[in-house]
Short mmCIF file of C-alpha atoms in Angstrom, two decimals:
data_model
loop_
_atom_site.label_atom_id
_atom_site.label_comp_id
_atom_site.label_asym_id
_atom_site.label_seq_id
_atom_site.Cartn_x
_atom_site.Cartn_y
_atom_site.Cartn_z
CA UNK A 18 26.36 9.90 -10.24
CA UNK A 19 27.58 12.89 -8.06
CA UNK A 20 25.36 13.11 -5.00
CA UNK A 21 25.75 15.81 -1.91
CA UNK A 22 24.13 15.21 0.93
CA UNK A 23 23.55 18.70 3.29
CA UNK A 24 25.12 17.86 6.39
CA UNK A 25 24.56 20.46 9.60
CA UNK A 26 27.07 19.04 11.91
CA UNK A 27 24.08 18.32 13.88
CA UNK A 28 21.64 15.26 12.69
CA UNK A 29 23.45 12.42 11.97
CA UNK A 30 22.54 11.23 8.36
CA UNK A 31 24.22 7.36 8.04
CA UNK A 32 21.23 5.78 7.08
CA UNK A 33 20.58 7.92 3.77
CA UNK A 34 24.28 7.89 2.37
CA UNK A 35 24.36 3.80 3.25
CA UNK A 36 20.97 3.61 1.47
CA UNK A 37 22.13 6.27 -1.52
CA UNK A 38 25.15 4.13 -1.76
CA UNK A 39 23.08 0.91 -2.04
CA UNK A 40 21.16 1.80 -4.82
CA UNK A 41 23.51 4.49 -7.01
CA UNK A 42 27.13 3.63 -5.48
CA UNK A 43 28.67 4.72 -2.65
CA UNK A 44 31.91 6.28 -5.29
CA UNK A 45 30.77 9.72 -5.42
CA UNK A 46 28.32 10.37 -2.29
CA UNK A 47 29.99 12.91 -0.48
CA UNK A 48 28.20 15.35 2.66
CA UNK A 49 28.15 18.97 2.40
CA UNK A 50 28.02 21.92 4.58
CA UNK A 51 26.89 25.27 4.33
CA UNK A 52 30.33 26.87 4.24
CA UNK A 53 31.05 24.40 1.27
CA UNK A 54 28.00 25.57 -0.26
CA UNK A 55 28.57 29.22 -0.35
CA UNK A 56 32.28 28.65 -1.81
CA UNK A 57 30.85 26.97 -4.85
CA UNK A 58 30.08 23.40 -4.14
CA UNK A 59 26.62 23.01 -6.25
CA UNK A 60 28.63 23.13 -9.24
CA UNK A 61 26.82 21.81 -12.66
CA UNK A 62 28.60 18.51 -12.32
CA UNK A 63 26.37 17.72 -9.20
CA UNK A 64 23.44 15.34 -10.63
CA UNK A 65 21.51 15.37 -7.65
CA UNK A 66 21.48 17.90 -3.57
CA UNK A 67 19.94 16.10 -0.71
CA UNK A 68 18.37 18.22 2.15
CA UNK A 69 18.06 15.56 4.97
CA UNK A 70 15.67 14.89 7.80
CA UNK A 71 16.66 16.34 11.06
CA UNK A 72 15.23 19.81 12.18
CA UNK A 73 14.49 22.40 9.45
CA UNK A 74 15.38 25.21 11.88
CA UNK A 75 19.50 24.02 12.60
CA UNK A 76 19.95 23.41 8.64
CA UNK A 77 17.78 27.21 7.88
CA UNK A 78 20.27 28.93 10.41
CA UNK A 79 23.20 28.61 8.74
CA UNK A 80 21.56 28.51 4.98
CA UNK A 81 19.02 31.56 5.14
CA UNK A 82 20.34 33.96 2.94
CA UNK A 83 23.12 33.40 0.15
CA UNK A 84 23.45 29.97 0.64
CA UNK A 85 19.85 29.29 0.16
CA UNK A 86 20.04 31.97 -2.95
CA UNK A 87 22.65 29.41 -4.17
CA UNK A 88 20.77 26.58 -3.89
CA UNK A 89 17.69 27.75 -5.57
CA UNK A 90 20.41 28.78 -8.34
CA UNK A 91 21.47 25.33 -8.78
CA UNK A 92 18.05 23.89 -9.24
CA UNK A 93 17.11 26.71 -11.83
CA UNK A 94 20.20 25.90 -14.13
CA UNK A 95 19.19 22.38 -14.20
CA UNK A 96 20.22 20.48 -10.55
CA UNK A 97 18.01 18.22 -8.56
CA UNK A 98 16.78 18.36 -4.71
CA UNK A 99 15.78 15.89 -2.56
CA UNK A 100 14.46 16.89 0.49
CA UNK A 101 13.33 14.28 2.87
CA UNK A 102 11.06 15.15 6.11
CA UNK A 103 13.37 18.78 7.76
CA UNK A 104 14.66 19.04 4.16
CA UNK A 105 11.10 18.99 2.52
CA UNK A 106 9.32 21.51 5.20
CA UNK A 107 12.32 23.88 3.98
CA UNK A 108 11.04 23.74 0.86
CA UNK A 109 7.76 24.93 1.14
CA UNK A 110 6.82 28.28 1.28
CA UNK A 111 5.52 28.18 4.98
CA UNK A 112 6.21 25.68 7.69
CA UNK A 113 3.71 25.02 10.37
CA UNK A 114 4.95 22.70 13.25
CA UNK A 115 2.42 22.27 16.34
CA UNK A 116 0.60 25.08 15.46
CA UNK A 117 -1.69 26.40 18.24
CA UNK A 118 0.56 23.77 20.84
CA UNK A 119 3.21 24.83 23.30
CA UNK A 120 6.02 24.12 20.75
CA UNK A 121 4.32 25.82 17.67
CA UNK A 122 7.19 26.95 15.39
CA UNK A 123 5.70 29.06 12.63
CA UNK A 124 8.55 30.04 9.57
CA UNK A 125 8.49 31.65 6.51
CA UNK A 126 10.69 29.48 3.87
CA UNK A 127 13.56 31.15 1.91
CA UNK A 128 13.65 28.11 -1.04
CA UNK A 129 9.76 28.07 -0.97
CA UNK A 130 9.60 25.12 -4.22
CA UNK A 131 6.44 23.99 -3.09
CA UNK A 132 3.82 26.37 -3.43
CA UNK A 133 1.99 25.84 -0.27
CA UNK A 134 2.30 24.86 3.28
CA UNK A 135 4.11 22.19 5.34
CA UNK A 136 1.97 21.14 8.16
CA UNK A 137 3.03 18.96 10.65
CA UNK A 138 3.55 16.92 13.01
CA UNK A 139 0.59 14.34 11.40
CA UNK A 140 -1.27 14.27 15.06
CA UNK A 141 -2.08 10.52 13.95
CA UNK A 142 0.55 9.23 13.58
CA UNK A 143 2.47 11.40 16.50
CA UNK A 144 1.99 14.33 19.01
CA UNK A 145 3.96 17.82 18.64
CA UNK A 146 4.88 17.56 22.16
CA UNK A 147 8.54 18.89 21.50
CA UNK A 148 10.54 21.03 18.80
CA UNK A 149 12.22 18.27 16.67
CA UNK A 150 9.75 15.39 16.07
CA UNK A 151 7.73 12.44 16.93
CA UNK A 152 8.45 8.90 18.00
CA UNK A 153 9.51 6.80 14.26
CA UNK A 154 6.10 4.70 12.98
CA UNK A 155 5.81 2.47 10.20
CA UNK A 156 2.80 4.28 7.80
CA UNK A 157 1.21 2.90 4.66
CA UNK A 158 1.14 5.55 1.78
CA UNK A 159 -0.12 4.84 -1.63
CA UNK A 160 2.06 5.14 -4.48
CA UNK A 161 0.67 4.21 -8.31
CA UNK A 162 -2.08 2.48 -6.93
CA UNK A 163 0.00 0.40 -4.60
CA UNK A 164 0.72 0.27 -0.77
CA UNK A 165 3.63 1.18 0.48
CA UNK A 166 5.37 0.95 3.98
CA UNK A 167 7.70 3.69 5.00
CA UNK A 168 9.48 5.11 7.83
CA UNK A 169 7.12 8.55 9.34
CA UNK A 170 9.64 10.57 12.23
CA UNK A 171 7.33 13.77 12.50
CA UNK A 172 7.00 14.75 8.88
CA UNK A 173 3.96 16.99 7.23
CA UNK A 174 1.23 17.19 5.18
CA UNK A 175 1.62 19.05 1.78
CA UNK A 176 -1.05 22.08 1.61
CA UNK A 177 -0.92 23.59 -1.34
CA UNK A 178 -1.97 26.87 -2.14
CA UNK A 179 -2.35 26.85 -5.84
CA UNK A 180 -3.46 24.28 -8.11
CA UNK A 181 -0.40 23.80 -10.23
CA UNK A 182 3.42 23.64 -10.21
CA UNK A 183 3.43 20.64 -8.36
CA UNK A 184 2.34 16.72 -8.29
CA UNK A 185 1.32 14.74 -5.89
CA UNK A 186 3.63 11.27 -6.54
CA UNK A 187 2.44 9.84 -3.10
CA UNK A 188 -0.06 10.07 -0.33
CA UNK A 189 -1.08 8.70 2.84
CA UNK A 190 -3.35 5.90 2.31
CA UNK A 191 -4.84 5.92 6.58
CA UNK A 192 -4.99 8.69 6.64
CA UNK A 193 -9.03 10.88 5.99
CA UNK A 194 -8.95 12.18 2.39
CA UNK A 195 -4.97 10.84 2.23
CA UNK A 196 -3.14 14.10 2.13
CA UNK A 197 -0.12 14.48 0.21
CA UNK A 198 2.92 12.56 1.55
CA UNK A 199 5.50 12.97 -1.67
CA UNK A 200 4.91 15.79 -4.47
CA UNK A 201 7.28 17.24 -6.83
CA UNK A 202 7.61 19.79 -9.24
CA UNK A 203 10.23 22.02 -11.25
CA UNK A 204 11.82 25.17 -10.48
CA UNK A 205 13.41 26.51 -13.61
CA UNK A 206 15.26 23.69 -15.58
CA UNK A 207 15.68 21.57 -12.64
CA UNK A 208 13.66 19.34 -10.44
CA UNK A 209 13.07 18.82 -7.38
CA UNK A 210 11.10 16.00 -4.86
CA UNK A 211 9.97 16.37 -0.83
CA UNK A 212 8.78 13.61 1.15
CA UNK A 213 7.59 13.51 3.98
CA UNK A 214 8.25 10.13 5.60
CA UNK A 215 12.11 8.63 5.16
CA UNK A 216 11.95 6.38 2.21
CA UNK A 217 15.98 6.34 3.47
CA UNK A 218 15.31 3.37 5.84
CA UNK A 219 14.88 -0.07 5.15
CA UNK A 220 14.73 -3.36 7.78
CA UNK A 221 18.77 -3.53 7.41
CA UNK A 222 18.47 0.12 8.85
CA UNK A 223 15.92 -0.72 11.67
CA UNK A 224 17.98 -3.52 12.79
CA UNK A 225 21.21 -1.70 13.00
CA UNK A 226 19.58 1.04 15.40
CA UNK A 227 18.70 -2.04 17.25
CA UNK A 228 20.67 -2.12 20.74
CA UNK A 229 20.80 -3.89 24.38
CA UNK A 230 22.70 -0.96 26.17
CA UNK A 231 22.04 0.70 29.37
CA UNK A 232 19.98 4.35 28.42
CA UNK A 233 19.47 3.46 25.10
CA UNK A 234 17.86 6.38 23.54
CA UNK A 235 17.05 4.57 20.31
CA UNK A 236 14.72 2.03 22.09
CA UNK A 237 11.46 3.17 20.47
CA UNK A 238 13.40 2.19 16.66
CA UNK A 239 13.64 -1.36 18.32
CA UNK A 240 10.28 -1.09 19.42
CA UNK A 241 8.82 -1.33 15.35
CA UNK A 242 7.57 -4.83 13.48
CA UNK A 243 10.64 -6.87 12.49
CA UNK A 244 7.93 -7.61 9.91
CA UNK A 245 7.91 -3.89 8.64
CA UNK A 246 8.43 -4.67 4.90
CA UNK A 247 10.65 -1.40 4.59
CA UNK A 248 12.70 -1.39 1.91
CA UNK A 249 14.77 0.83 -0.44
CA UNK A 250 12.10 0.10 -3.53
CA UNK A 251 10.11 2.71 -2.86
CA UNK A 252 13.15 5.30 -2.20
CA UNK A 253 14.75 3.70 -5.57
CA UNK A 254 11.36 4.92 -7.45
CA UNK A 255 11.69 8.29 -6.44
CA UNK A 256 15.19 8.78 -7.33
CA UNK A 257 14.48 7.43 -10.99
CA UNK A 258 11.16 10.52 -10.85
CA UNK A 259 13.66 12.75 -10.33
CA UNK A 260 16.18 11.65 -13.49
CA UNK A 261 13.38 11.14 -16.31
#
């Protein structure tokens, strides 16, 4: 399996290519930037383009405009996208971040899948109190009837604005009326998934960004149950949604 993973020289994306590699093979995981993409990169031998977490605003700089034309291209003719937290507001068709707040970023989407709105930060779960996201938080979300843990760094609700050409695969089961946390949908012959939490990180991934330095900016990662019950199931599901 041939996997790109958007990379913006910016947000650091370890975690999803060691967990990609866990669970399809690390062989032919390879990171991709937006100069790459507009000299051909989504070519028809790519089974699957993963738009990362991060902030949606870096990766739509360099993207808006042909590249993002490309992208969309890729998906029609029959390609697959991922996009997990920054990489599924980017695919809605309006992102609303902290919206009446000091830090309110409001932005019209160029790949638009979704046919609605990403609204977020979940005040619930974490405050809007800066442009890139909130402190990380172990949520519950409810997936074929089943709880789930996984991994919520700022992430949205899905708001749709129609009633079709999407499904909801996921929600969040705390949460009033449990919103939409996953959904997916197609976009000419191809697919494509957002989520909204990182189904990328599992307990192996926690404890890694576990450290005893001086300044450690990663301290509120530590600061999460070592009883968490992430793991790479739930991510592994997902993946296999967007293959049948």
């Amino acid at each position: 399996m041939k996997i790109l993973i958007y990379t913006d020289n910016v947000t650091s994306n370890h975690i999803l290519y060691y967990a990609l590699g866990k669970l399809r093979g690390k062989e032919e995981i390879y990171f991709v930037n937006a100069n790459e993409i507009l000299n051909g990169a989504l070519t028809t031998d790519i089974d699957l383009f993963v738009m990362p977490g991060g902030a949606s605003r870096y990766k739509s700089a360099k993207l808006n405009g042909l590249a993002n034309e490309l992208i969309k291209q890729y998906v029609a003719n029959g390609g697959r996208y991922l996009g997990i937290c920054a990489g599924a507001y980017m695919a809605c068709q309006v992102t609303y971040w902290a919206k009446g707040e000091p830090y309110e970023i409001i932005a019209k989407n160029e790949l638009g899948f979704f046919p609605g709105n990403a609204v977020g930060p979940i005040t619930t779960y974490g405050q809007g109190d800066n442009y890139n996201g909130t402190n990380p938080r172990v949520v519950q979300l409810d997936f074929q009837g089943s709880k789930v843990a996984s991994l919520y760094i700022g992430g949205c609700q899905f708001q749709p604005n129609a009633l079709e050409g999407y499904e909801v695969v996921a929600t969040f089961a705390d949460l009033p009326g449990q919103p939409a946390a996953v959904v997916t949908g197609q976009y000419g012959s191809g697919t494509w998934l957002l989520s909204s939490t990182h189904p990328e990180y599992d307990q192996e991934a926690l404890d890694m960004l576990n450290f005893q330095v001086v300044g450690n900016d990663y301290q509120s990662y530590s600061q999460l149950s070592k009883n968490s019950q992430l793991n790479l199931d739930f991510f592994d599901e997902l993946l296999s949604r967007l293959f049948n």
